[in-house]
C-alpha cells in the first residue's frame, strides 16, 4: 500500500504540469520519436528531454530504440500508473461511503 | 470530472443538526480506516476547529498533532470545505473536500466531493485568475479522455 502511494504521488506530480499533460495527450495517439514530440508540443529539445525524464521516472512513459538505429529514441505510454490512479479514486470513494454511513448512524442515534 | 469523487447520503436530521454533528462530533463518528491513513503512525482522533481558517487535525496516539488541512469554506448549515493532505503526499500535491448539507423533505442530503489537484473547484480557480469555465472544462475532458482510453492502451 505504501509503495502504491509513493508511485501514485509520482504519477500525480508528473501530471501536474500542463506541458507534460500535453505530452501524454500526443502519446495517446501512439508512440512518437522525441524530436516529433517536441515539434508537436512546441518545445525545444532540452525542455522536452526534461519533461520526458520526469514522465519516464513516474512510469507513465517508456523509451525504446528502433532496431535500425540505436540513437533514435521512441516514447510510448504505459497503462499501469493510470490503473493505479483509478484504484486510488475508487478507494477514496469507498472511504467516503463508509465514513458517511458511520456519520448517518451517529447522527440518527443508532 | 473523472478525478473528482462524489458520495452522497440522506440523514434523518435538519441541516443545522447535520452540520453541527459533522463538525463538532467528528472524533466520535469518524471510523479509522486502515487503507487510508493520514500518517504511518496509525489512526488518531480527528477534530475540526470551527470557522474559516480553522484546522482539521488528527491527534496521534503518541500525542502528536497532524494538520490534515485548513477550513476554506465555513457556511453553516449549508456548506463546508477544507484542504486534505496525507503525510505521503508530495509537497505540491493538495486535494480539497467539499461537503454540502441540503434540505430534502424533513431530512438532509449530505454530499461529499473530493477534488484532486487537477479538478480545481471554481472559487479556487477564481482566486488564481483562471478563466473558470474553459479551465474546468478542459481539465474535465482531459481526465475523461485519459481514463476512458486506459482500456485501449492495454489492448494496443
CSV table of C-alpha atoms in Angstrom, one decimal:
chain,number,residue,atom,x,y,z
A,1,UNK,CA,0.0,0.0,0.0
A,2,UNK,CA,2.8,2.4,0.9
A,3,UNK,CA,4.7,1.6,-2.3
A,4,UNK,CA,1.5,2.2,-4.3
A,5,UNK,CA,1.0,5.6,-2.5
A,6,UNK,CA,4.5,6.7,-3.5
A,7,UNK,CA,4.0,5.6,-7.1
A,8,UNK,CA,0.7,7.4,-7.2
A,9,UNK,CA,2.3,10.6,-5.8
A,10,UNK,CA,4.9,10.4,-8.6
A,11,UNK,CA,2.1,10.0,-11.2
A,12,UNK,CA,0.2,13.0,-9.9
A,13,UNK,CA,3.3,15.1,-9.6
A,14,UNK,CA,4.3,14.2,-13.2
A,15,UNK,CA,0.8,15.1,-14.5
A,16,UNK,CA,0.7,18.4,-12.5
A,17,UNK,CA,2.5,20.1,-15.4
A,18,UNK,CA,0.4,21.3,-18.4
A,19,UNK,CA,3.2,20.6,-20.9
A,20,UNK,CA,3.6,17.0,-19.6
A,21,UNK,CA,-0.2,16.5,-19.8
A,22,UNK,CA,0.1,17.7,-23.5
A,23,UNK,CA,2.9,15.2,-24.0
A,24,UNK,CA,0.6,12.4,-22.6
A,25,UNK,CA,-2.1,13.6,-25.0
A,26,UNK,CA,0.1,13.4,-28.0
A,27,UNK,CA,1.3,9.9,-27.0
A,28,UNK,CA,-2.2,8.7,-26.6
A,29,UNK,CA,-2.3,8.6,-30.4
A,30,UNK,CA,0.6,6.2,-30.5
A,31,UNK,CA,4.4,6.1,-30.0
A,32,UNK,CA,6.5,9.1,-31.1
A,33,UNK,CA,10.1,10.0,-31.5
A,34,UNK,CA,11.5,12.6,-29.1
A,35,UNK,CA,12.0,15.1,-31.9
A,36,UNK,CA,8.5,14.7,-33.3
A,37,UNK,CA,7.1,15.1,-29.8
A,38,UNK,CA,9.0,18.4,-29.2
A,39,UNK,CA,7.6,19.7,-32.6
A,40,UNK,CA,4.1,18.6,-31.8
A,41,UNK,CA,4.2,20.3,-28.4
A,42,UNK,CA,6.3,23.3,-29.5
A,43,UNK,CA,9.2,22.8,-27.1
A,44,UNK,CA,12.9,23.0,-27.5
A,45,UNK,CA,14.9,19.7,-27.2
A,46,UNK,CA,16.3,20.3,-23.7
A,47,UNK,CA,12.9,21.2,-22.3
A,48,UNK,CA,11.3,18.2,-24.0
A,49,UNK,CA,14.1,16.0,-22.5
A,50,UNK,CA,13.4,17.2,-19.0
A,51,UNK,CA,9.7,16.5,-19.3
A,52,UNK,CA,10.3,13.1,-20.8
A,53,UNK,CA,12.7,12.3,-18.0
A,54,UNK,CA,10.0,13.1,-15.3
A,55,UNK,CA,7.4,11.1,-17.3
A,56,UNK,CA,9.8,8.1,-17.6
A,57,UNK,CA,10.7,8.2,-13.9
A,58,UNK,CA,7.0,8.3,-13.0
A,59,UNK,CA,6.5,5.2,-15.2
A,60,UNK,CA,3.9,6.9,-17.4
A,61,UNK,CA,6.1,6.6,-20.5
A,62,UNK,CA,8.8,4.2,-21.6
A,63,UNK,CA,11.6,4.6,-24.1
A,64,UNK,CA,12.8,2.2,-26.8
A,65,UNK,CA,15.0,2.3,-29.9
A,66,UNK,CA,14.2,1.1,-33.4
A,67,UNK,CA,16.3,-1.9,-34.5
A,68,UNK,CA,17.9,0.1,-37.3
A,69,UNK,CA,19.2,3.0,-35.2
A,70,UNK,CA,20.1,2.9,-31.5
A,71,UNK,CA,20.4,6.7,-31.4
A,72,UNK,CA,16.8,7.2,-32.1
A,73,UNK,CA,14.5,7.2,-29.1
A,74,UNK,CA,10.9,6.3,-29.3
A,75,UNK,CA,8.4,7.0,-26.5
A,76,UNK,CA,5.2,5.3,-25.7
A,77,UNK,CA,2.6,5.3,-22.8
A,78,UNK,CA,2.5,2.7,-20.1
A,79,UNK,CA,-1.0,1.9,-18.7
A,80,UNK,CA,0.0,0.9,-15.1
A,81,UNK,CA,0.1,4.3,-13.5
A,82,UNK,CA,-3.3,5.2,-14.8
A,83,UNK,CA,-4.7,2.0,-13.4
A,84,UNK,CA,-3.2,2.9,-10.0
A,85,UNK,CA,-4.8,6.3,-10.3
A,86,UNK,CA,-8.2,4.7,-11.0
A,87,UNK,CA,-7.7,2.4,-8.0
A,88,UNK,CA,-7.0,5.4,-5.8
A,89,UNK,CA,-10.2,7.1,-6.9
A,90,UNK,CA,-12.2,4.0,-6.2
A,91,UNK,CA,-10.5,3.7,-2.7
A,92,UNK,CA,-11.3,7.3,-1.9
A,93,UNK,CA,-14.9,6.8,-2.9
A,94,UNK,CA,-15.2,3.7,-0.7
A,95,UNK,CA,-13.6,5.6,2.2
A,96,UNK,CA,-16.2,8.4,2.0
A,97,UNK,CA,-19.1,6.0,1.5
A,98,UNK,CA,-18.0,4.2,4.7
A,99,UNK,CA,-17.5,7.4,6.7
A,100,UNK,CA,-20.8,8.9,5.6
A,101,UNK,CA,-22.6,5.7,6.6
A,102,UNK,CA,-20.9,6.0,10.0
A,103,UNK,CA,-21.9,9.6,10.2
A,104,UNK,CA,-25.5,8.7,9.4
A,105,UNK,CA,-25.6,6.0,12.1
A,106,UNK,CA,-24.2,8.5,14.6
A,107,UNK,CA,-26.5,11.5,13.7
A,108,UNK,CA,-29.6,9.2,13.7
A,109,UNK,CA,-28.6,7.8,17.1
A,110,UNK,CA,-28.2,4.2,16.1
B,1,UNK,CA,-14.7,15.1,-13.9
B,2,UNK,CA,-13.1,11.7,-13.6
B,3,UNK,CA,-10.7,12.7,-10.8
B,4,UNK,CA,-13.5,14.0,-8.6
B,5,UNK,CA,-15.0,11.6,-6.1
B,6,UNK,CA,-18.7,12.3,-5.2
B,7,UNK,CA,-20.6,10.5,-2.5
B,8,UNK,CA,-24.0,11.4,-1.1
B,9,UNK,CA,-26.2,10.1,1.7
B,10,UNK,CA,-29.5,11.2,3.3
B,11,UNK,CA,-29.8,11.6,7.1
B,12,UNK,CA,-32.8,12.0,9.3
B,13,UNK,CA,-31.9,15.4,10.8
B,14,UNK,CA,-32.1,19.1,9.9
B,15,UNK,CA,-29.2,20.7,8.0
B,16,UNK,CA,-28.4,22.6,11.2
B,17,UNK,CA,-28.0,19.5,13.2
B,18,UNK,CA,-26.2,17.6,10.5
B,19,UNK,CA,-23.7,20.4,10.1
B,20,UNK,CA,-23.2,20.7,13.8
B,21,UNK,CA,-22.7,16.9,14.4
B,22,UNK,CA,-20.5,16.6,11.3
B,23,UNK,CA,-18.1,19.2,12.6
B,24,UNK,CA,-18.3,19.1,16.4
B,25,UNK,CA,-18.6,15.3,16.8
B,26,UNK,CA,-16.2,14.1,14.1
B,27,UNK,CA,-14.0,12.5,16.7
B,28,UNK,CA,-16.9,10.2,17.5
B,29,UNK,CA,-18.4,9.3,14.2
B,30,UNK,CA,-15.2,9.1,12.0
B,31,UNK,CA,-14.1,5.5,11.7
B,32,UNK,CA,-10.3,4.8,11.5
B,33,UNK,CA,-9.7,3.4,8.0
B,34,UNK,CA,-6.6,1.2,7.7
B,35,UNK,CA,-6.5,1.6,3.9
B,36,UNK,CA,-6.4,5.3,4.1
B,37,UNK,CA,-4.2,6.6,6.9
B,38,UNK,CA,-3.2,10.2,7.2
B,39,UNK,CA,0.2,9.3,8.6
B,40,UNK,CA,2.1,6.0,9.0
B,41,UNK,CA,1.9,6.4,12.8
B,42,UNK,CA,-1.6,4.9,12.9
B,43,UNK,CA,-5.1,6.3,13.3
B,44,UNK,CA,-5.8,9.1,15.8
B,45,UNK,CA,-8.6,11.4,16.8
B,46,UNK,CA,-10.0,13.9,14.3
B,47,UNK,CA,-11.0,17.4,15.2
B,48,UNK,CA,-12.4,20.4,13.3
B,49,UNK,CA,-11.7,23.9,14.6
B,50,UNK,CA,-14.8,25.9,13.7
B,51,UNK,CA,-14.7,28.9,11.3
B,52,UNK,CA,-12.9,29.7,8.1
B,53,UNK,CA,-9.1,29.2,8.5
B,54,UNK,CA,-9.7,26.6,11.3
B,55,UNK,CA,-7.7,23.4,11.2
B,56,UNK,CA,-8.8,19.8,10.5
B,57,UNK,CA,-6.4,17.8,12.6
B,58,UNK,CA,-5.6,14.2,13.7
B,59,UNK,CA,-4.1,13.7,17.1
B,60,UNK,CA,-1.9,10.7,17.0
B,61,UNK,CA,-1.8,8.0,19.8
B,62,UNK,CA,1.6,9.5,20.9
B,63,UNK,CA,0.0,13.0,21.3
B,64,UNK,CA,1.5,14.5,18.1
B,65,UNK,CA,-0.9,16.6,16.0
B,66,UNK,CA,-1.0,16.2,12.2
B,67,UNK,CA,-2.7,19.0,10.3
B,68,UNK,CA,-4.8,17.5,7.5
B,69,UNK,CA,-5.9,20.9,6.2
B,70,UNK,CA,-7.5,24.3,6.8
B,71,UNK,CA,-11.1,25.1,6.5
B,72,UNK,CA,-11.6,27.1,3.3
B,73,UNK,CA,-15.4,27.5,3.4
B,74,UNK,CA,-17.5,27.7,6.6
B,75,UNK,CA,-21.1,28.4,5.8
B,76,UNK,CA,-23.3,26.7,8.4
B,77,UNK,CA,-25.7,25.0,7.9
B,78,UNK,CA,-25.2,24.5,4.1
B,79,UNK,CA,-21.6,24.2,3.1
B,80,UNK,CA,-18.1,23.3,4.4
B,81,UNK,CA,-14.8,22.9,2.6
B,82,UNK,CA,-11.3,22.0,3.7
B,83,UNK,CA,-7.9,21.1,2.3
B,84,UNK,CA,-6.9,17.5,2.6
B,85,UNK,CA,-3.3,16.3,2.7
B,86,UNK,CA,-2.0,13.0,3.8
B,87,UNK,CA,1.6,12.7,5.1
B,88,UNK,CA,2.5,10.6,2.0
B,89,UNK,CA,1.5,13.4,-0.4
B,90,UNK,CA,4.2,15.2,-2.5
B,91,UNK,CA,4.8,18.8,-1.4
B,92,UNK,CA,2.9,20.3,-4.3
B,93,UNK,CA,0.0,17.8,-4.0
B,94,UNK,CA,-3.1,19.1,-2.4
B,95,UNK,CA,-6.7,17.9,-2.5
B,96,UNK,CA,-9.9,19.6,-1.4
B,97,UNK,CA,-13.0,18.2,0.2
B,98,UNK,CA,-16.4,20.0,-0.1
B,99,UNK,CA,-19.4,19.0,2.0
B,100,UNK,CA,-22.9,20.3,1.2
B,101,UNK,CA,-25.9,20.0,3.5
B,102,UNK,CA,-29.2,20.4,1.6
B,103,UNK,CA,-32.8,20.0,2.9
B,104,UNK,CA,-34.6,17.0,1.4
B,105,UNK,CA,-38.1,17.0,2.8
B,106,UNK,CA,-37.7,16.5,6.5
B,107,UNK,CA,-34.2,15.1,6.0
B,108,UNK,CA,-30.9,16.4,4.9
B,109,UNK,CA,-28.8,15.3,1.9
B,110,UNK,CA,-25.1,15.3,2.7
B,111,UNK,CA,-22.8,15.4,-0.3
B,112,UNK,CA,-19.1,14.9,-0.1
B,113,UNK,CA,-16.9,15.9,-3.1
B,114,UNK,CA,-13.2,15.2,-3.0
B,115,UNK,CA,-11.2,17.0,-5.7
B,116,UNK,CA,-7.8,16.0,-6.8
B,117,UNK,CA,-5.2,18.7,-7.7
B,118,UNK,CA,-6.3,18.6,-11.3
B,119,UNK,CA,-10.0,19.3,-10.8
B,120,UNK,CA,-9.8,22.6,-9.1
B,121,UNK,CA,-13.1,23.8,-7.5
B,122,UNK,CA,-14.5,27.0,-9.1
B,123,UNK,CA,-13.7,29.5,-6.3
B,124,UNK,CA,-10.2,28.2,-6.1
B,125,UNK,CA,-9.7,28.8,-9.8
B,126,UNK,CA,-11.2,32.3,-9.4
B,127,UNK,CA,-8.6,33.1,-6.7
B,128,UNK,CA,-5.9,32.3,-9.2
B,129,UNK,CA,-7.5,34.2,-12.0
B,130,UNK,CA,-8.1,31.4,-14.4
B,131,UNK,CA,-11.0,31.6,-16.9
B,132,UNK,CA,-13.1,29.3,-14.9
B,133,UNK,CA,-15.4,27.6,-17.4
B,134,UNK,CA,-12.7,27.0,-20.0
B,135,UNK,CA,-10.2,25.8,-17.5
B,136,UNK,CA,-12.5,23.4,-15.7
B,137,UNK,CA,-14.0,22.0,-18.9
B,138,UNK,CA,-10.6,21.4,-20.4
B,139,UNK,CA,-9.4,19.5,-17.3
B,140,UNK,CA,-12.6,17.5,-17.1
B,141,UNK,CA,-12.4,16.5,-20.7
B,142,UNK,CA,-8.7,15.6,-20.3
B,143,UNK,CA,-9.3,13.3,-17.4
B,144,UNK,CA,-12.3,11.7,-19.0
B,145,UNK,CA,-10.4,11.0,-22.2
B,146,UNK,CA,-7.4,9.8,-20.2
B,147,UNK,CA,-9.3,7.3,-18.1
B,148,UNK,CA,-11.6,6.1,-20.8
B,149,UNK,CA,-8.6,5.5,-23.2
B,150,UNK,CA,-6.9,3.4,-20.5
B,151,UNK,CA,-8.5,0.2,-21.8
B,152,UNK,CA,-7.4,0.9,-25.3
B,153,UNK,CA,-3.8,1.2,-24.1
B,154,UNK,CA,-3.9,-2.3,-22.7
B,155,UNK,CA,-5.3,-3.7,-25.9
B,156,UNK,CA,-2.8,-1.8,-28.0
